[in-house]
Amino acid sequence: DVVMTQTPVSLPVSLGGQASISCRSSQSLVHSNGNTYLHWYLQKPGQSPQLLIYRVSNRFSGVPDRFSGSGSGTDFTLKISRVEPEDLGDYYCLQSTHFPWTFGGGTKLELK
Amino acid sequence: EIQLQESGPGLVKPSQSLSLTCSVTGYTITSGYDWSWIRKFPGNKMEWMGYISYSGSTNYNPSLKSRISITRDTSKNQFFLQLNSVTTEDTATYYCATLSYWGQGVMVTVSS
């Protein structure tokens, strides 16, 4: 299985500040079709996960442009600028290039 | 808008089978997407369990070996999870999802 190593586990931030979360995979996430199936989710307290970024850098419908994704191969980053209260929660990366699909261990974004 | 809703018992006895239903509205499950079951364990680890595609093919996480089955009823626009021979380690919140849209989840406890 592809191991997704997500860091940090906990990320204290100030409102209005910036946050950066890393996700590294144990093998390349470039599919044979050339696409890279690395996605980012936010799970707010008491809610189900919501898709933020799909295929590395594409914001899902309705996601503010404060969220951006980047990376390639085995190394990926989610950045959140101007952190707002509604951004707090647990962030997960997911790879769906290789079976079985696997998640990162999660990052809790919390107030400093 | 695509909406998914899980239903099923919240308590299952060890060695029995766990059966959940996902009801989909706003989209026909034979039109597209892979329809997954995903679970989140206490302690926040996420696991993709498997999916049934819009065409009816299935793909399962090998970690679940022969215990899992995902089926569908296209007339009701529903798909189902069956997990056999459950143990306390199957205690989790179970979600049905496409990669873009998730249900709200159902907590299942395995206990005698």
Tab-separated table of C-alpha atoms in Angstrom:
chain	number	residue	atom	x	y	z
A	1	ASP	CA	0.000	0.000	0.000
A	2	VAL	CA	1.049	3.600	-0.589
A	3	VAL	CA	1.885	5.194	2.744
A	4	MET	CA	0.842	8.842	3.037
A	5	THR	CA	2.899	10.723	5.623
A	6	GLN	CA	1.171	13.925	6.624
A	7	THR	CA	2.829	16.597	8.747
A	8	PRO	CA	2.464	18.253	11.120
A	9	VAL	CA	-0.002	16.327	13.253
A	10	SER	CA	-1.067	19.538	14.984
A	11	LEU	CA	-0.756	23.049	13.615
A	12	PRO	CA	-1.522	26.028	15.866
A	13	VAL	CA	-2.309	29.149	13.865
A	14	SER	CA	-3.426	32.707	14.437
A	15	LEU	CA	-6.502	34.034	12.710
A	16	GLY	CA	-5.397	35.900	9.643
A	17	GLY	CA	-2.183	33.925	9.494
A	18	GLN	CA	-0.932	31.305	7.078
A	19	ALA	CA	-0.789	27.525	7.423
A	20	SER	CA	1.036	24.897	5.424
A	21	ILE	CA	0.444	21.142	5.545
A	22	SER	CA	2.670	18.565	3.903
A	23	CYS	CA	1.749	15.173	2.500
A	24	ARG	CA	4.432	12.801	1.238
A	25	SER	CA	3.761	9.484	-0.449
A	26	SER	CA	5.888	6.351	-0.362
A	27	GLN	CA	5.749	6.152	-4.155
A	28	SER	CA	4.970	8.447	-7.026
A	29	LEU	CA	1.321	9.389	-7.389
A	30	VAL	CA	1.580	9.981	-11.127
A	31	HIS	CA	-0.918	7.663	-12.777
A	32	SER	CA	-0.146	5.879	-16.021
A	33	ASN	CA	-2.551	8.312	-17.681
A	34	GLY	CA	-0.365	11.236	-16.592
A	35	ASN	CA	-2.737	12.576	-13.938
A	36	THR	CA	-1.870	12.811	-10.241
A	37	TYR	CA	-4.726	11.830	-7.966
A	38	LEU	CA	-3.894	13.629	-4.726
A	39	HIS	CA	-6.757	15.352	-2.940
A	40	TRP	CA	-7.217	17.414	0.213
A	41	TYR	CA	-10.152	17.357	2.626
A	42	LEU	CA	-11.244	19.341	5.652
A	43	GLN	CA	-13.353	17.769	8.358
A	44	LYS	CA	-14.877	20.361	10.628
A	45	PRO	CA	-16.056	19.309	14.082
A	46	GLY	CA	-19.295	17.359	13.883
A	47	GLN	CA	-19.298	17.302	10.080
A	48	SER	CA	-18.274	14.914	7.350
A	49	PRO	CA	-15.118	15.565	5.312
A	50	GLN	CA	-15.449	18.119	2.549
A	51	LEU	CA	-13.353	18.217	-0.591
A	52	LEU	CA	-11.106	21.255	-0.846
A	53	ILE	CA	-8.579	20.425	-3.556
A	54	TYR	CA	-8.637	17.661	-6.147
A	55	ARG	CA	-5.813	16.405	-8.331
A	56	VAL	CA	-3.125	18.390	-6.512
A	57	SER	CA	-4.147	21.959	-7.255
A	58	ASN	CA	-7.783	22.250	-8.383
A	59	ARG	CA	-10.116	23.977	-5.969
A	60	PHE	CA	-13.500	22.296	-5.632
A	61	SER	CA	-16.662	24.277	-6.242
A	62	GLY	CA	-17.190	26.974	-3.616
A	63	VAL	CA	-13.760	26.633	-2.001
A	64	PRO	CA	-12.216	30.046	-1.319
A	65	ASP	CA	-9.011	30.975	-3.100
A	66	ARG	CA	-7.318	31.179	0.314
A	67	PHE	CA	-6.791	27.453	-0.171
A	68	SER	CA	-4.135	26.338	-2.608
A	69	GLY	CA	-2.526	23.013	-3.392
A	70	SER	CA	0.779	22.275	-5.023
A	71	GLY	CA	3.331	19.544	-5.505
A	72	SER	CA	4.267	16.667	-7.737
A	73	GLY	CA	5.460	13.099	-7.647
A	74	THR	CA	5.641	12.242	-3.960
A	75	ASP	CA	5.627	15.639	-2.281
A	76	PHE	CA	2.512	17.772	-1.872
A	77	THR	CA	1.477	20.851	0.089
A	78	LEU	CA	-1.763	22.497	1.089
A	79	LYS	CA	-1.519	26.168	1.977
A	80	ILE	CA	-4.150	28.231	3.704
A	81	SER	CA	-3.711	31.966	3.717
A	82	ARG	CA	-5.569	34.432	5.927
A	83	VAL	CA	-6.892	31.671	8.193
A	84	GLU	CA	-10.504	32.184	9.265
A	85	PRO	CA	-12.397	30.519	12.133
A	86	GLU	CA	-14.283	28.237	9.728
A	87	ASP	CA	-10.966	26.785	8.526
A	88	LEU	CA	-10.304	25.067	11.837
A	89	GLY	CA	-10.585	21.296	11.918
A	90	ASP	CA	-8.855	18.159	10.675
A	91	TYR	CA	-7.192	18.115	7.277
A	92	TYR	CA	-6.510	14.916	5.335
A	93	CYS	CA	-4.776	14.101	2.099
A	94	LEU	CA	-5.978	11.166	0.010
A	95	GLN	CA	-4.311	9.413	-2.898
A	96	SER	CA	-6.498	7.614	-5.428
A	97	THR	CA	-3.797	6.815	-7.970
A	98	HIS	CA	-2.980	3.387	-6.584
A	99	PHE	CA	-5.214	0.744	-5.057
A	100	PRO	CA	-5.997	0.630	-2.242
A	101	TRP	CA	-6.664	4.347	-1.924
A	102	THR	CA	-4.963	5.653	1.211
A	103	PHE	CA	-5.258	8.666	3.481
A	104	GLY	CA	-2.726	10.673	5.375
A	105	GLY	CA	-2.906	10.542	9.135
A	106	GLY	CA	-4.461	13.982	9.440
A	107	THR	CA	-3.481	17.454	10.648
A	108	LYS	CA	-5.449	19.299	13.270
A	109	LEU	CA	-5.540	23.026	12.519
A	110	GLU	CA	-6.248	24.856	15.753
A	111	LEU	CA	-5.967	28.297	17.219
A	112	LYS	CA	-2.680	29.309	18.743
B	1	GLU	CA	-26.999	18.835	-5.611
B	2	ILE	CA	-25.759	15.337	-4.865
B	3	GLN	CA	-26.649	14.141	-1.385
B	4	LEU	CA	-25.763	10.866	0.284
B	5	GLN	CA	-27.303	9.457	3.447
B	6	GLU	CA	-26.148	6.411	5.370
B	7	SER	CA	-28.487	4.251	7.385
B	8	GLY	CA	-28.147	1.092	9.411
B	9	PRO	CA	-27.754	-0.266	12.923
B	10	GLY	CA	-25.451	1.532	15.292
B	11	LEU	CA	-24.615	-1.580	17.283
B	12	VAL	CA	-23.445	-4.928	15.941
B	13	LYS	CA	-22.328	-7.974	17.908
B	14	PRO	CA	-18.900	-9.516	17.331
B	15	SER	CA	-18.823	-12.218	14.630
B	16	GLN	CA	-22.013	-10.884	13.059
B	17	SER	CA	-22.386	-8.904	9.841
B	18	LEU	CA	-22.517	-5.139	9.527
B	19	SER	CA	-24.938	-3.924	6.875
B	20	LEU	CA	-25.320	-0.297	5.828
B	21	THR	CA	-27.318	1.456	3.139
B	22	CYS	CA	-26.400	4.616	1.276
B	23	SER	CA	-29.290	6.476	-0.311
B	24	VAL	CA	-28.318	8.911	-3.042
B	25	THR	CA	-30.383	11.856	-4.217
B	26	GLY	CA	-29.669	14.451	-6.854
B	27	TYR	CA	-27.733	12.082	-9.084
B	28	THR	CA	-28.253	8.650	-10.598
B	29	ILE	CA	-25.601	6.202	-9.439
B	30	THR	CA	-25.441	4.601	-12.880
B	31	SER	CA	-24.557	7.925	-14.526
B	32	GLY	CA	-21.026	8.288	-13.225
B	33	TYR	CA	-18.637	8.267	-10.268
B	34	ASP	CA	-17.270	5.530	-8.081
B	35	TRP	CA	-19.414	5.063	-4.983
B	36	SER	CA	-17.246	4.351	-1.980
B	37	TRP	CA	-17.452	3.297	1.609
B	38	ILE	CA	-14.910	4.945	3.874
B	39	ARG	CA	-14.530	4.634	7.617
B	40	LYS	CA	-12.929	6.712	10.330
B	41	PHE	CA	-11.681	4.931	13.395
B	42	PRO	CA	-11.512	6.309	16.941
B	43	GLY	CA	-8.176	8.091	16.944
B	44	ASN	CA	-8.968	9.584	13.512
B	45	LYS	CA	-7.364	7.124	11.101
B	46	MET	CA	-9.302	7.023	7.816
B	47	GLU	CA	-9.626	3.894	5.671
B	48	TRP	CA	-11.052	3.523	2.175
B	49	MET	CA	-12.960	0.246	2.174
B	50	GLY	CA	-13.994	-0.105	-1.448
B	51	TYR	CA	-16.309	1.152	-4.148
B	52	ILE	CA	-18.873	0.130	-6.682
B	53	SER	CA	-18.521	2.007	-9.932
B	54	TYR	CA	-21.325	3.534	-11.962
B	55	SER	CA	-21.055	0.487	-14.248
B	56	GLY	CA	-21.379	-1.933	-11.343
B	57	SER	CA	-17.811	-3.125	-11.038
B	58	THR	CA	-16.295	-3.279	-7.580
B	59	ASN	CA	-12.896	-2.673	-6.066
B	60	TYR	CA	-12.085	-3.555	-2.477
B	61	ASN	CA	-9.323	-2.818	-0.016
B	62	PRO	CA	-7.324	-6.045	0.285
B	63	SER	CA	-7.048	-5.447	4.037
B	64	LEU	CA	-10.692	-6.445	4.267
B	65	LYS	CA	-10.015	-9.630	2.309
B	66	SER	CA	-13.181	-11.609	1.706
B	67	ARG	CA	-15.209	-9.940	4.485
B	68	ILE	CA	-16.541	-7.069	2.369
B	69	SER	CA	-19.220	-6.828	-0.261
B	70	ILE	CA	-20.571	-3.674	-1.915
B	71	THR	CA	-23.734	-4.011	-3.965
B	72	ARG	CA	-26.416	-1.699	-5.305
B	73	ASP	CA	-30.095	-1.376	-6.132
B	74	THR	CA	-30.317	0.894	-9.140
B	75	SER	CA	-34.121	1.047	-8.934
B	76	LYS	CA	-33.812	2.704	-5.531
B	77	ASN	CA	-30.595	4.611	-6.309
B	78	GLN	CA	-28.931	2.998	-3.310
B	79	PHE	CA	-25.749	1.118	-2.652
B	80	PHE	CA	-24.872	-1.128	0.249
B	81	LEU	CA	-22.032	-2.270	2.445
B	82	GLN	CA	-21.829	-5.670	4.021
B	83	LEU	CA	-18.904	-6.473	6.285
B	84	ASN	CA	-18.834	-9.969	7.685
B	85	SER	CA	-17.314	-11.432	10.840
B	86	VAL	CA	-16.908	-8.075	12.537
B	87	THR	CA	-14.725	-7.541	15.579
B	88	THR	CA	-14.350	-4.649	17.975
B	89	GLU	CA	-11.688	-3.294	15.611
B	90	ASP	CA	-14.449	-2.540	13.106
B	91	THR	CA	-15.896	0.072	15.452
B	92	ALA	CA	-15.825	3.290	13.435
B	93	THR	CA	-17.853	5.993	11.766
B	94	TYR	CA	-18.823	4.773	8.313
B	95	TYR	CA	-19.261	7.153	5.395
B	96	CYS	CA	-20.577	6.632	1.922
B	97	ALA	CA	-19.012	8.980	-0.576
B	98	THR	CA	-17.887	9.840	-4.009
B	99	LEU	CA	-14.581	11.648	-3.769
B	100	SER	CA	-16.471	14.937	-4.055
B	101	TYR	CA	-19.521	14.317	-1.917
B	102	TRP	CA	-19.889	12.548	1.414
B	103	GLY	CA	-22.739	11.444	3.583
B	104	GLN	CA	-22.883	12.629	7.163
B	105	GLY	CA	-21.688	9.287	8.473
B	106	VAL	CA	-23.075	6.660	10.809
B	107	MET	CA	-21.286	5.530	13.928
B	108	VAL	CA	-21.153	1.755	14.294
B	109	THR	CA	-20.045	0.100	17.494
B	110	VAL	CA	-19.141	-3.570	17.602
B	111	SER	CA	-19.802	-4.872	21.070
B	112	SER	CA	-21.474	-7.779	22.795
